[in-house]
CSV table of C-alpha atoms in Angstrom, one decimal:
chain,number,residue,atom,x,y,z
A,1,UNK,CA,-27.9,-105.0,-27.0
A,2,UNK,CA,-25.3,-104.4,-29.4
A,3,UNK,CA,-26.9,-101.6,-30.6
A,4,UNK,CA,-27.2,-99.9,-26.9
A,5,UNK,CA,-23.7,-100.7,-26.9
A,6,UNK,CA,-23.2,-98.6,-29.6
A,7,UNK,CA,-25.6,-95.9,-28.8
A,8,UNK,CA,-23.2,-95.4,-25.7
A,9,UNK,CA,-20.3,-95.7,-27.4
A,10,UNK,CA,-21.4,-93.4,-29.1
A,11,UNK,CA,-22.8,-91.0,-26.5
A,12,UNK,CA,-19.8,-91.9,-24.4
A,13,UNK,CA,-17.1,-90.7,-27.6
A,14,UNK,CA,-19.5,-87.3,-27.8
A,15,UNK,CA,-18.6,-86.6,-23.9
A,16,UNK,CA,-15.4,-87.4,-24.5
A,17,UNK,CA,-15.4,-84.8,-27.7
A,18,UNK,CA,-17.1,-82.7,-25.6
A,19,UNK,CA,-14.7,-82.8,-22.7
A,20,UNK,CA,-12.2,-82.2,-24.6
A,21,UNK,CA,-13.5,-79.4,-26.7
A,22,UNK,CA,-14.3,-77.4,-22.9
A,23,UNK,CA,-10.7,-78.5,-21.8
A,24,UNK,CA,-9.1,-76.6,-24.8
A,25,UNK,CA,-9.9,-73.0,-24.3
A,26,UNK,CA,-8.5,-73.1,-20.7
A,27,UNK,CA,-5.2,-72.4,-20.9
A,28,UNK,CA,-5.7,-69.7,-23.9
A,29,UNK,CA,-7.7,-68.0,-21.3
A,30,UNK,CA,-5.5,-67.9,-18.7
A,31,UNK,CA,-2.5,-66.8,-21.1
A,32,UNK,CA,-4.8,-64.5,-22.6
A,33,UNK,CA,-5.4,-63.2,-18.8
A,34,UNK,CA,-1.6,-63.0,-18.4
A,35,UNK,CA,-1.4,-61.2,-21.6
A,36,UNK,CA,-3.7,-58.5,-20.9
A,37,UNK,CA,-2.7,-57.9,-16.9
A,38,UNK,CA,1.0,-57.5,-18.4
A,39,UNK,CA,-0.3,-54.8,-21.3
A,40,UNK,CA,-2.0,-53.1,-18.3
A,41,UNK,CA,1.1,-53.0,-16.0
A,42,UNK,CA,3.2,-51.9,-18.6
A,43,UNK,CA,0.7,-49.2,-19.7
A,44,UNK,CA,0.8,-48.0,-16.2
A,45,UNK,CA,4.4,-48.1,-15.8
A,46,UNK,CA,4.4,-46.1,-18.6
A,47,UNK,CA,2.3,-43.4,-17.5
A,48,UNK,CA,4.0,-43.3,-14.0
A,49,UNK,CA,7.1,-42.6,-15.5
A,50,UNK,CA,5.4,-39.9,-17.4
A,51,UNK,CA,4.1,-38.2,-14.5
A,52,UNK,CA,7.3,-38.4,-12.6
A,53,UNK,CA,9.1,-37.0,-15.8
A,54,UNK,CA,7.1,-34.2,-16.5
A,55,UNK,CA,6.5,-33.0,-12.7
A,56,UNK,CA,10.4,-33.2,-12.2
A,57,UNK,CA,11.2,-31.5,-15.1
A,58,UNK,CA,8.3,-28.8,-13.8
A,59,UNK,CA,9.5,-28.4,-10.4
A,60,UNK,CA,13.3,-28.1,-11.7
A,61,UNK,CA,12.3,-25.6,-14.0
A,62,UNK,CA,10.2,-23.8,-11.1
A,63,UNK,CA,13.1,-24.2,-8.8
A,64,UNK,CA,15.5,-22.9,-11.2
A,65,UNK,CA,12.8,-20.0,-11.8
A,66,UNK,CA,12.9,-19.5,-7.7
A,67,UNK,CA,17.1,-19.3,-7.3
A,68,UNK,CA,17.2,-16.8,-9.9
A,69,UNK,CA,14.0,-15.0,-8.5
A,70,UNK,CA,15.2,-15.0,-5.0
A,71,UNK,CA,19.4,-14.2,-4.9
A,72,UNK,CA,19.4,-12.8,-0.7
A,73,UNK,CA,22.5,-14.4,0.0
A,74,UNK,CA,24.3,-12.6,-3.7
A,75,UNK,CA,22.7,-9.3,-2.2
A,76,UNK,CA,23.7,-9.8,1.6
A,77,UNK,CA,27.1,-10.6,0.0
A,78,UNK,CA,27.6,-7.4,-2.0
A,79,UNK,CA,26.4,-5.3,0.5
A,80,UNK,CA,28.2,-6.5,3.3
A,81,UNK,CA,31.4,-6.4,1.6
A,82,UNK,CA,30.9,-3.2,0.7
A,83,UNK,CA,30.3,-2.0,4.6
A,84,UNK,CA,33.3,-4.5,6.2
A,85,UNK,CA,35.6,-2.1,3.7
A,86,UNK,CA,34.3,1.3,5.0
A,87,UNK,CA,32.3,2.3,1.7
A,88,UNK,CA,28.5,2.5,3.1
A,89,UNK,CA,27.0,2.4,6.5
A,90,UNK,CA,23.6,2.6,7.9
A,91,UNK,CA,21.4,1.9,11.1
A,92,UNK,CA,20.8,-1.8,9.0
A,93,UNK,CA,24.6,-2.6,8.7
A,94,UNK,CA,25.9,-3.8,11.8
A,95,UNK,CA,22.9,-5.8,12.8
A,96,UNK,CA,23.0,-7.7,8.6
A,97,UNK,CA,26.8,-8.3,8.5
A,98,UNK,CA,28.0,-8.4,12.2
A,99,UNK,CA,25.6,-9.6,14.7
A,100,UNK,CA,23.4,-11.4,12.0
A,101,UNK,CA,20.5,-10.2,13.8
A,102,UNK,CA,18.4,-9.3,10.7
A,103,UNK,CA,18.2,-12.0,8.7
A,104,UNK,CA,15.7,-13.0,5.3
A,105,UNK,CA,12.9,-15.1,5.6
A,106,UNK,CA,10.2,-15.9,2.9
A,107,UNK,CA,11.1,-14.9,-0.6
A,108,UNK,CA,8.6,-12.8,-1.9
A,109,UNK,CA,10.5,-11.1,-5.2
A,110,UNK,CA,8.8,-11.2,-9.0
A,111,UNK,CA,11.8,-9.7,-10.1
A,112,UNK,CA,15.7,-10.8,-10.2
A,113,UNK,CA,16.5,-7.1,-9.8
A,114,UNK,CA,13.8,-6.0,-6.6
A,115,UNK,CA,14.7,-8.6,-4.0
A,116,UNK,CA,11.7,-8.7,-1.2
A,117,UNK,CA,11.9,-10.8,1.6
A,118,UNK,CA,10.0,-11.3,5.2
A,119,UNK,CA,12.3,-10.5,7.3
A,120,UNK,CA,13.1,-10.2,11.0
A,121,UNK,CA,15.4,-7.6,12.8
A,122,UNK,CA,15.9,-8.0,16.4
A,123,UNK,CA,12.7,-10.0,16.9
A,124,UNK,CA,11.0,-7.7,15.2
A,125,UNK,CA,8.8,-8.6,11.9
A,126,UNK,CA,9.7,-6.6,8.4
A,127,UNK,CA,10.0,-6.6,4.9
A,128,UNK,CA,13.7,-6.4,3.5
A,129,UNK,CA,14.2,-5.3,0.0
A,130,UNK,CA,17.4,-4.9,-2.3
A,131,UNK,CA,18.2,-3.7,-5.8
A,132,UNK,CA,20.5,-6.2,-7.8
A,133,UNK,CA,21.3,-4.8,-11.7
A,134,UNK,CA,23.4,-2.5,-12.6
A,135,UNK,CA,21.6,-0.1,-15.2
A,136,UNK,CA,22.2,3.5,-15.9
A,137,UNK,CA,19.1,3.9,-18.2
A,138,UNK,CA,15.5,3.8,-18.0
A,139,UNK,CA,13.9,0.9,-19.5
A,140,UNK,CA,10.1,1.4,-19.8
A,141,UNK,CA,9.8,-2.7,-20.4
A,142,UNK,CA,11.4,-3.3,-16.7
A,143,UNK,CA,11.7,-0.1,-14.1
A,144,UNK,CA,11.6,3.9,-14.1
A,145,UNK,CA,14.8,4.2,-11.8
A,146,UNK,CA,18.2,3.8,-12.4
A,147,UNK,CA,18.8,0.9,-9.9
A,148,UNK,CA,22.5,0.8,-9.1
A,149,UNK,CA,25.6,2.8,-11.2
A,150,UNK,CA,28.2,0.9,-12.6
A,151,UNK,CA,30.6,1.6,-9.6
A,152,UNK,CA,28.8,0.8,-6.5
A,153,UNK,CA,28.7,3.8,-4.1
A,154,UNK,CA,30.8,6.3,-5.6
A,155,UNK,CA,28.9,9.3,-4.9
A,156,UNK,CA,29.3,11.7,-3.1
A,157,UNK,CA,33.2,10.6,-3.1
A,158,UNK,CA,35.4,11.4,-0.3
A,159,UNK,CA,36.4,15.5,0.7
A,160,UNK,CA,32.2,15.9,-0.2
A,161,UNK,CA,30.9,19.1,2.2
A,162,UNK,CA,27.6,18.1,3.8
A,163,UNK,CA,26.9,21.9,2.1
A,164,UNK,CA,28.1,20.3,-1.4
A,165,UNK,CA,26.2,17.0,-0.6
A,166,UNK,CA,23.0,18.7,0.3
A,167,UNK,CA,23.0,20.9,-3.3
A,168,UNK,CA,23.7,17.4,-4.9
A,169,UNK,CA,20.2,15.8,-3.2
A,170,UNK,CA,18.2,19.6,-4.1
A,171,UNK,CA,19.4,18.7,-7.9
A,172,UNK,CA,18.3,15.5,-7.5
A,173,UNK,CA,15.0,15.9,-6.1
A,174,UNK,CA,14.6,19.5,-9.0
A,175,UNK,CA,14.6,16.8,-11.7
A,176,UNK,CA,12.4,14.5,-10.1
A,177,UNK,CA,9.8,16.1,-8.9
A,178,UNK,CA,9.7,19.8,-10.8
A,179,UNK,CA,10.8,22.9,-9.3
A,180,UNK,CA,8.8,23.0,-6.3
A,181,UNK,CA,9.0,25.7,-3.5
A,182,UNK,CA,9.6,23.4,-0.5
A,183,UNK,CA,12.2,21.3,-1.5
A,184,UNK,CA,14.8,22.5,0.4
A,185,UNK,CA,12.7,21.4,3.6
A,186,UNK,CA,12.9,17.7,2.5
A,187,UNK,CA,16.6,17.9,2.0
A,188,UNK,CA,16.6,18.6,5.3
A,189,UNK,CA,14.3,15.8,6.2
A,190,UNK,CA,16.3,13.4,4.1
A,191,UNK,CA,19.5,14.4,5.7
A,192,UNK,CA,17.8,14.2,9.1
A,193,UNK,CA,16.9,10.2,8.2
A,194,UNK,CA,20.8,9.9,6.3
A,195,UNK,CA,22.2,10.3,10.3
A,196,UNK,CA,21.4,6.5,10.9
A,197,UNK,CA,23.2,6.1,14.2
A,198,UNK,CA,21.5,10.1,15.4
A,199,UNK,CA,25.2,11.5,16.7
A,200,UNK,CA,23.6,14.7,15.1
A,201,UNK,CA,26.3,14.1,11.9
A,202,UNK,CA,26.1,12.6,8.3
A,203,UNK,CA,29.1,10.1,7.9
A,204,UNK,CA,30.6,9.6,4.4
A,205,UNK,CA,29.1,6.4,4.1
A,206,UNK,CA,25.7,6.6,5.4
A,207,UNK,CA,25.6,10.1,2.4
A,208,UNK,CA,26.9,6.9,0.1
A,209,UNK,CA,23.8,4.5,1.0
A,210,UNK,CA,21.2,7.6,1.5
A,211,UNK,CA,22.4,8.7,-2.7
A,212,UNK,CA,21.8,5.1,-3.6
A,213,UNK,CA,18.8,4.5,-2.0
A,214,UNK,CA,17.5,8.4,-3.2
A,215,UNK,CA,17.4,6.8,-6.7
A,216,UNK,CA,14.8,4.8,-5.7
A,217,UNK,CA,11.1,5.9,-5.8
A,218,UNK,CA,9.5,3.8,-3.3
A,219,UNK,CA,12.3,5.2,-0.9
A,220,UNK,CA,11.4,8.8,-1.6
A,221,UNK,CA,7.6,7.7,-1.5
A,222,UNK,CA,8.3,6.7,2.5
A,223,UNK,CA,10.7,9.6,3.7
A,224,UNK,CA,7.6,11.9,1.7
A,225,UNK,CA,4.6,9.8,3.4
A,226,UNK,CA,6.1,8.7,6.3
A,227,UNK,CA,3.5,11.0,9.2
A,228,UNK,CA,1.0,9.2,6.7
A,229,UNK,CA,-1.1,6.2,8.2
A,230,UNK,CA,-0.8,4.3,5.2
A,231,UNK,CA,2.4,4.3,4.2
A,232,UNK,CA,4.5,1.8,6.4
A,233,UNK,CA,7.3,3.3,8.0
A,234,UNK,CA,10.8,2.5,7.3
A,235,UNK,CA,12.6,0.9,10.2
A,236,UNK,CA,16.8,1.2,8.4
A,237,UNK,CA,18.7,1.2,5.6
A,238,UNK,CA,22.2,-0.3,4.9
A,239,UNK,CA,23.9,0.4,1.3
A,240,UNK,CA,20.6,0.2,-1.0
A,241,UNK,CA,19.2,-2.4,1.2
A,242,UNK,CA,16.3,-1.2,3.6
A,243,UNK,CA,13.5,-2.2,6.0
A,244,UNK,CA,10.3,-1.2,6.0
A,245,UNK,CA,7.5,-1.9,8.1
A,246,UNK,CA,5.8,-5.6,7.6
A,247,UNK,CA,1.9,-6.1,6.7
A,248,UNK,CA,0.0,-8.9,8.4
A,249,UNK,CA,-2.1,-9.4,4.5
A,250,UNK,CA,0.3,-8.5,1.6
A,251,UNK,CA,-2.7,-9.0,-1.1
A,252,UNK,CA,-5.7,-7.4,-0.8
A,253,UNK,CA,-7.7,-10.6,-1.0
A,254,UNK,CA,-7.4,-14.0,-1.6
A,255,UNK,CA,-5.0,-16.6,0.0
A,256,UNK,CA,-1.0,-17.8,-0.2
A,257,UNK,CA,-0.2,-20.8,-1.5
A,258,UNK,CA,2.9,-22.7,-1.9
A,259,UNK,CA,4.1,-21.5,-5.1
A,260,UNK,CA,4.1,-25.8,-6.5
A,261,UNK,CA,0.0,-25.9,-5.7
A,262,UNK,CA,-0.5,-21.9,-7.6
A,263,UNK,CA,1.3,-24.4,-10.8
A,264,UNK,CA,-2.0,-26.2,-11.2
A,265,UNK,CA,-4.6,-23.8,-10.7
A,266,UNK,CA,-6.4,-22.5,-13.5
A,267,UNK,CA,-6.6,-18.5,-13.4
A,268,UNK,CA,-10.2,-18.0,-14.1
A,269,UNK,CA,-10.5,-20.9,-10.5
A,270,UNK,CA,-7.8,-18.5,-9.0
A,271,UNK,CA,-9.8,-15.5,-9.4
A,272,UNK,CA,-12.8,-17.3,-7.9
A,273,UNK,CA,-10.8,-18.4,-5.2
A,274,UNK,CA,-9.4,-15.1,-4.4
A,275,UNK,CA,-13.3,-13.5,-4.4
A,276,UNK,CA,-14.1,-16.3,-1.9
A,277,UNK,CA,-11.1,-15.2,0.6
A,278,UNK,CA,-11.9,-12.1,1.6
A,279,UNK,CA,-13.3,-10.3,4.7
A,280,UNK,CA,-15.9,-9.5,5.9
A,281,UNK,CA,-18.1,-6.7,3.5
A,282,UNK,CA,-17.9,-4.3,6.2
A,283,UNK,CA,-14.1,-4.8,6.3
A,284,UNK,CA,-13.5,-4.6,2.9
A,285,UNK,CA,-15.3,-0.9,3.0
A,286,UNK,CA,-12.8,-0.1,5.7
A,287,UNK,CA,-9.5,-1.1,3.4
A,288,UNK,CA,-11.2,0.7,0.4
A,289,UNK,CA,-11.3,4.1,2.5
A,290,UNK,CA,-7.6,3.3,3.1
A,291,UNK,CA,-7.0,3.2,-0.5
A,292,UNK,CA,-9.2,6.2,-1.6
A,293,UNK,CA,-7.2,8.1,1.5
A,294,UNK,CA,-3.6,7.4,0.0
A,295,UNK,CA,-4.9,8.2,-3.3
A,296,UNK,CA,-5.5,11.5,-1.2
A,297,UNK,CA,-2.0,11.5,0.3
A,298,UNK,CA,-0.2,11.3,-3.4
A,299,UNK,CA,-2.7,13.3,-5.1
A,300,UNK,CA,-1.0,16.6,-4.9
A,301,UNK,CA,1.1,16.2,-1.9
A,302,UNK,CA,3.7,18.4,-0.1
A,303,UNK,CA,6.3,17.9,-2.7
A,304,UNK,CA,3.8,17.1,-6.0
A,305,UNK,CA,1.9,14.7,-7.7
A,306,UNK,CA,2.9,10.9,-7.7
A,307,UNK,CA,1.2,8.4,-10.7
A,308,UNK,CA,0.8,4.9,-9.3
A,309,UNK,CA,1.4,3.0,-12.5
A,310,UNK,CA,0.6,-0.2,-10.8
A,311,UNK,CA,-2.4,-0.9,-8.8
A,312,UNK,CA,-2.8,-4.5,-8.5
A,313,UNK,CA,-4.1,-6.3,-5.7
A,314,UNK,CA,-0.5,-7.8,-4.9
A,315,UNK,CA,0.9,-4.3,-4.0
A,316,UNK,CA,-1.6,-3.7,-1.2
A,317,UNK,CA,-2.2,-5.3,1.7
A,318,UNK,CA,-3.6,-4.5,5.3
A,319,UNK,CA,-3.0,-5.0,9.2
A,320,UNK,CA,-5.1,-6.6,11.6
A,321,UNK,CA,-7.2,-3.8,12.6
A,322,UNK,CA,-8.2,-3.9,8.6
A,323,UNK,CA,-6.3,-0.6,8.0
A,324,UNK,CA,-4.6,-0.4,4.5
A,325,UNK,CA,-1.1,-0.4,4.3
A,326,UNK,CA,1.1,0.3,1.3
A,327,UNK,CA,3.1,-3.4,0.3
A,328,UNK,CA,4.8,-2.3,-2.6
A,329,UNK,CA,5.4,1.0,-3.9
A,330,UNK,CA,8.4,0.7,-6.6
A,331,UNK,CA,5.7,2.0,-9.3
A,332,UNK,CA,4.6,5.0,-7.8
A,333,UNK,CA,6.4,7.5,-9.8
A,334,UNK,CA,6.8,11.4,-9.8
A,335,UNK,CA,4.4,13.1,-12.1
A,336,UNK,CA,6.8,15.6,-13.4
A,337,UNK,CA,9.5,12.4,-13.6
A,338,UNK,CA,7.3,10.1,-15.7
A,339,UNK,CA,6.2,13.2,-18.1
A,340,UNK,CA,9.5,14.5,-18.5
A,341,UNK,CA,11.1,10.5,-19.8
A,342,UNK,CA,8.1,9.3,-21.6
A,343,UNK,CA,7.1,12.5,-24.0
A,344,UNK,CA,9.7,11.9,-26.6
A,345,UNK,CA,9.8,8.4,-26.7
A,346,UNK,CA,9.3,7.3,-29.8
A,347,UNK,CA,5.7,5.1,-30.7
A,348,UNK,CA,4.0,3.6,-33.3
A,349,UNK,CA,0.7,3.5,-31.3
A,350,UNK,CA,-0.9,4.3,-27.7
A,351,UNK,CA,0.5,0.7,-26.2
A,352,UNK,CA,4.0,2.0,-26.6
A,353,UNK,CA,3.0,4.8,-24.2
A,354,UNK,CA,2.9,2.3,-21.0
A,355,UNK,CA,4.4,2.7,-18.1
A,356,UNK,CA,4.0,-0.3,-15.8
A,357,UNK,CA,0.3,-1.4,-16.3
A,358,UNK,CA,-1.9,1.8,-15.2
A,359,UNK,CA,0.3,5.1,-16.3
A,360,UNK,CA,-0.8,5.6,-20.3
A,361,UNK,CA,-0.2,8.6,-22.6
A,362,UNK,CA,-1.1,8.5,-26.3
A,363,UNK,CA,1.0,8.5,-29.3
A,364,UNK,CA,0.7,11.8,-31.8
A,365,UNK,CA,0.8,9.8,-34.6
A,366,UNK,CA,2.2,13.3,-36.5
A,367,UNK,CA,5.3,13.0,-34.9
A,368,UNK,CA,5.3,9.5,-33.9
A,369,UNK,CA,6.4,10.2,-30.1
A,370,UNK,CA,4.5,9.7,-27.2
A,371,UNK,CA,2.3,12.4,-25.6
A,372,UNK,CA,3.4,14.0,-22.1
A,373,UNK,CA,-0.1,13.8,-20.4
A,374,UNK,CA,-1.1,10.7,-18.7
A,375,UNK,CA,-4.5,9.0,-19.6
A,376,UNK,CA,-6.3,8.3,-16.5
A,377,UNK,CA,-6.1,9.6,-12.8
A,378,UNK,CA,-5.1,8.1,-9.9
A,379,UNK,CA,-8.7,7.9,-8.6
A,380,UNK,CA,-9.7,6.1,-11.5
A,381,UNK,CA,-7.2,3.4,-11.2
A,382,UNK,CA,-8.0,2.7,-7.0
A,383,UNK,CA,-12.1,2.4,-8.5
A,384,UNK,CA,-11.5,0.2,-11.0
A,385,UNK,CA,-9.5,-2.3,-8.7
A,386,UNK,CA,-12.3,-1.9,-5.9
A,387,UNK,CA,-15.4,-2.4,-8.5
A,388,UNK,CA,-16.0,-6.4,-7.8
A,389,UNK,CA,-13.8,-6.2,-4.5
A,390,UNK,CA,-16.7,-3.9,-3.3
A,391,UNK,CA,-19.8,-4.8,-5.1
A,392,UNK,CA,-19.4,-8.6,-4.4
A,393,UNK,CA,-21.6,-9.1,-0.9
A,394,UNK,CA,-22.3,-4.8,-1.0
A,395,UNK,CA,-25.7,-4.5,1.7
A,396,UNK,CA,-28.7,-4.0,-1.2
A,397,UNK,CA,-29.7,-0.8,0.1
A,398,UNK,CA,-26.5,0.8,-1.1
A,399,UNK,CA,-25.5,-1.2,-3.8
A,400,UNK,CA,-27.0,0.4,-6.3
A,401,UNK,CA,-26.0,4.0,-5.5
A,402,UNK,CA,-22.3,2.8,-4.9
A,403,UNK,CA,-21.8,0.8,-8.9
A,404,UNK,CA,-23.2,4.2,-10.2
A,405,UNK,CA,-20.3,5.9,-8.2
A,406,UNK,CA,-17.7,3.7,-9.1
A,407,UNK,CA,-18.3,3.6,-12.7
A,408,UNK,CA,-18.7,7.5,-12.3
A,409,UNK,CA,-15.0,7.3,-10.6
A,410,UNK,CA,-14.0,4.6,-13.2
A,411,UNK,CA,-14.6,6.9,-16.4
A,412,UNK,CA,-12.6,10.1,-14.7
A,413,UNK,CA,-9.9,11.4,-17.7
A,414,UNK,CA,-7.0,13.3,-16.5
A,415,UNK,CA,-8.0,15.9,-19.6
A,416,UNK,CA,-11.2,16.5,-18.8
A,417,UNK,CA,-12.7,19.7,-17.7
A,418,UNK,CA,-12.3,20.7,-13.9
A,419,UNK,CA,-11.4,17.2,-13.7
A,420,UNK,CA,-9.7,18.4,-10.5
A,421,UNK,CA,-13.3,19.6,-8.9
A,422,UNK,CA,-14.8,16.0,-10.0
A,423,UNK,CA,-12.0,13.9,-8.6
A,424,UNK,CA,-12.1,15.5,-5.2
A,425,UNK,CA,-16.5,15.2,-5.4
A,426,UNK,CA,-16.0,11.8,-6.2
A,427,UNK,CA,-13.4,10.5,-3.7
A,428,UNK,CA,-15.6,12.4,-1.0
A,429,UNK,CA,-18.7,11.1,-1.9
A,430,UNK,CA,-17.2,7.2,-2.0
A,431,UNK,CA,-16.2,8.2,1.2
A,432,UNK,CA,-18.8,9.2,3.1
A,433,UNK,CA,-21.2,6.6,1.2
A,434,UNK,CA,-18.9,3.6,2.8
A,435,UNK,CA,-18.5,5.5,6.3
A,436,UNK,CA,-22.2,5.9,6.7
A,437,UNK,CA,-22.7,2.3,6.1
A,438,UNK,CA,-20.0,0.9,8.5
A,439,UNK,CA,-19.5,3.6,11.2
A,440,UNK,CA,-21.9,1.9,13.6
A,441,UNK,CA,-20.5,-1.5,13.1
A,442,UNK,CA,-17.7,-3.3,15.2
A,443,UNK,CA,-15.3,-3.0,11.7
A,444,UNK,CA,-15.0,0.8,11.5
């Protein structure tokens, strides 16, 4: 008995240990819990923070990118000024400054000095664009046109004969674009678009807004073109300011997005993307003839040849019936122009010879200046830009025949021999190969 007694003493003090022992590592645990949940909560605060940090500072730094990107109201300002004290006047004015009928909508600018904006003028929809800087020489890093002189307006100044005026534009458009035989015919046409309100006379300051905006290629470019389908026509002018025509699809493919989503895409996923947001093939054939048709229309036009130096997808754009239409044109430059600025420009190699991204001469390394003649055609350019636009979803039966003409286009050289017979074989032969394909479809 006495040793049962002890047995469960014994067995009894074991449970007890035991007990006890189990009871211990309770509230460790449960502090060890609280431990960890706070290390996690403070991790997480931690990274929230971050995030919020970093996309702040990203969207400030975007945003302060955007106000100096987009300045309408600084350029509204200026001009308006300028017309309220008599200096400049234009079909454009009264409706921007007085009746605030034309107003800016969606920025659309890549450059503090070219202001573009959607725009609406009287209920009608248009693309407003303005020149901010002041600079009186040609910088080959930025633009090929003086943009505005250091005293705004002050040609022609006042007691200027329309006679005297008209000479002044002929010596402007000599230097530009050579001495062609015609040119007295588009003086005429420019002075018939200078008479903004049409009383048959050219005021003092509509001559002062016409001279500004005559320094500007893209202007010249649509007074040239404008009986051209696409080319958009220019609706009015006020100071430098003008209004051009607007273009359901700015880019040639792909989609908009807000400029805070485009932050986060990768390019090599954007250029994906864009491939994926395109037309129809068929549609894309008919927007290709429209390029290889304006390549036509500045290929040796009325008044000479124009270079387009930059012929990226963003500068192109087309309507709803899938007809191409011109969205920017600022470098599209005068052949004679460009050659006549860039050949003694001093070079160490060919990449100092650049105008824009497409207009390339080479550097004589003999006299260390860059070459007059310009690398690659016109044609050339348009192909190599329509290459995947075109052969991505081509119909099989063609697609063969049209990469062999596109790389044909594609390795055109301005200094090759009766390069001027092979461009026009070419561009016909692109032609015709995408009409045949499409003319009995609902897209031509």
């Amino acid at each position: 008995m006495e040793k049962q007694l002890q047995i469960t003493a014994s067995r009894g003090s074991e449970q007890c240990s035991l007990h006890s022992e189990d009871s211990i590592p309770l509230p460790l645990t449960l502090k060890g819990l609280k431990a960890r949940f706070s290390y996690v909560r403070m991790k997480y605060l931690f990274f929230s923070w971050l995030a919020v940090f970093v996309g702040s500072w990203i969207i400030y730094v975007q945003y302060s990118t955007y106000t100096e990107l987009c300045r309408g109201k600084d350029c509204k300002k200026i001009i308006c000024d300028k017309y309220k004290t008599g200096v400049i006047d234009g079909p454009a004015c009264n409706s921007l400054c007085v009746t605030e009928t034309l107003y800016f909508g969606k920025c659309l600018s890549t450059k503090p000095s070219n202001q573009m904006y959607l725009g609406i003028w009287d209920n009608l929809p248009g693309v407003v664009k303005c020149q901010m800087e002041q600079a009186l020489h040609l910088d080959f890093g930025t633009e090929l046109e003086p943009r505005k002189e250091i005293v705004l307006f002050d040609k022609p100044t006042r007691g200027t004969t329309v006679q005297k005026f008209k000479e002044m534009v002929y010596s402007l458009f000599k230097a530009k674009l050579g001495d062609q035989g015609n040119l007295s015919e588009l003086v005429n046409l420019i002075l018939t678009v200078a008479d903004g309100d049409k009383d048959g006379q050219v005021s003092l300051g509509e001559a002062k807004s016409t001279w500004a905006l005559l320094q500007l290629n893209e202007f010249l470019l649509m007074v040239i073109l404008q009986d051209k389908e696409h080319t958009p026509k220019l609706m009015g002018f006020c100071g430098d300011l003008y209004v051009m025509e607007s273009v359901e699809y700015t880019s040639l493919y792909g989609i908009s997005l807000p400029w805070v989503i485009e932050l986060f895409i990768p390019s090599g996923f954007r250029r994906s993307m864009d491939q994926l947001f395109t037309p129809s093939w068929p549609r894309k054939a008919k927007i290709a003839i429209g390029l290889l048709e304006f390549v036509e229309d500045v290929f040796h036009g009325p008044y000479g040849n124009f270079l387009m130096c930059d012929t990226s997808a963003k500068n192109l754009g087309y309507n709803d019936k899938y007809d191409l239409k011109m969205v920017d044109m600022r470098k599209i430059v005068p052949e004679t122009n460009l050659k006549e600025l860039i050949k003694d420009r001093h070079c160490e190699s060919d990449l100092d010879c650049v105008y824009g991204t497409d207009c390339r001469t080479s550097c004589d390394q003999s006299t260390m200046k860059c070459t007059s003649e310009v690398i690659q055609p016109n044609l050339a350019k348009a192909c190599q830009l329509l290459k995947d636009y075109l052969l991505r979803g081509a119909p099989s039966e063609i697609r063969e025949e049209l990469e062999k003409q596109l790389y044909s286009c594609i390795a055109l050289k301005v200094t090759a021999n009766q390069m001027e017979m092979e461009h026009s074989l070419i561009l016909n032969n692109l032609k015709t190969l995408l009409w045949k394909k499409i003319s009995y479809t609902n897209d031509s």
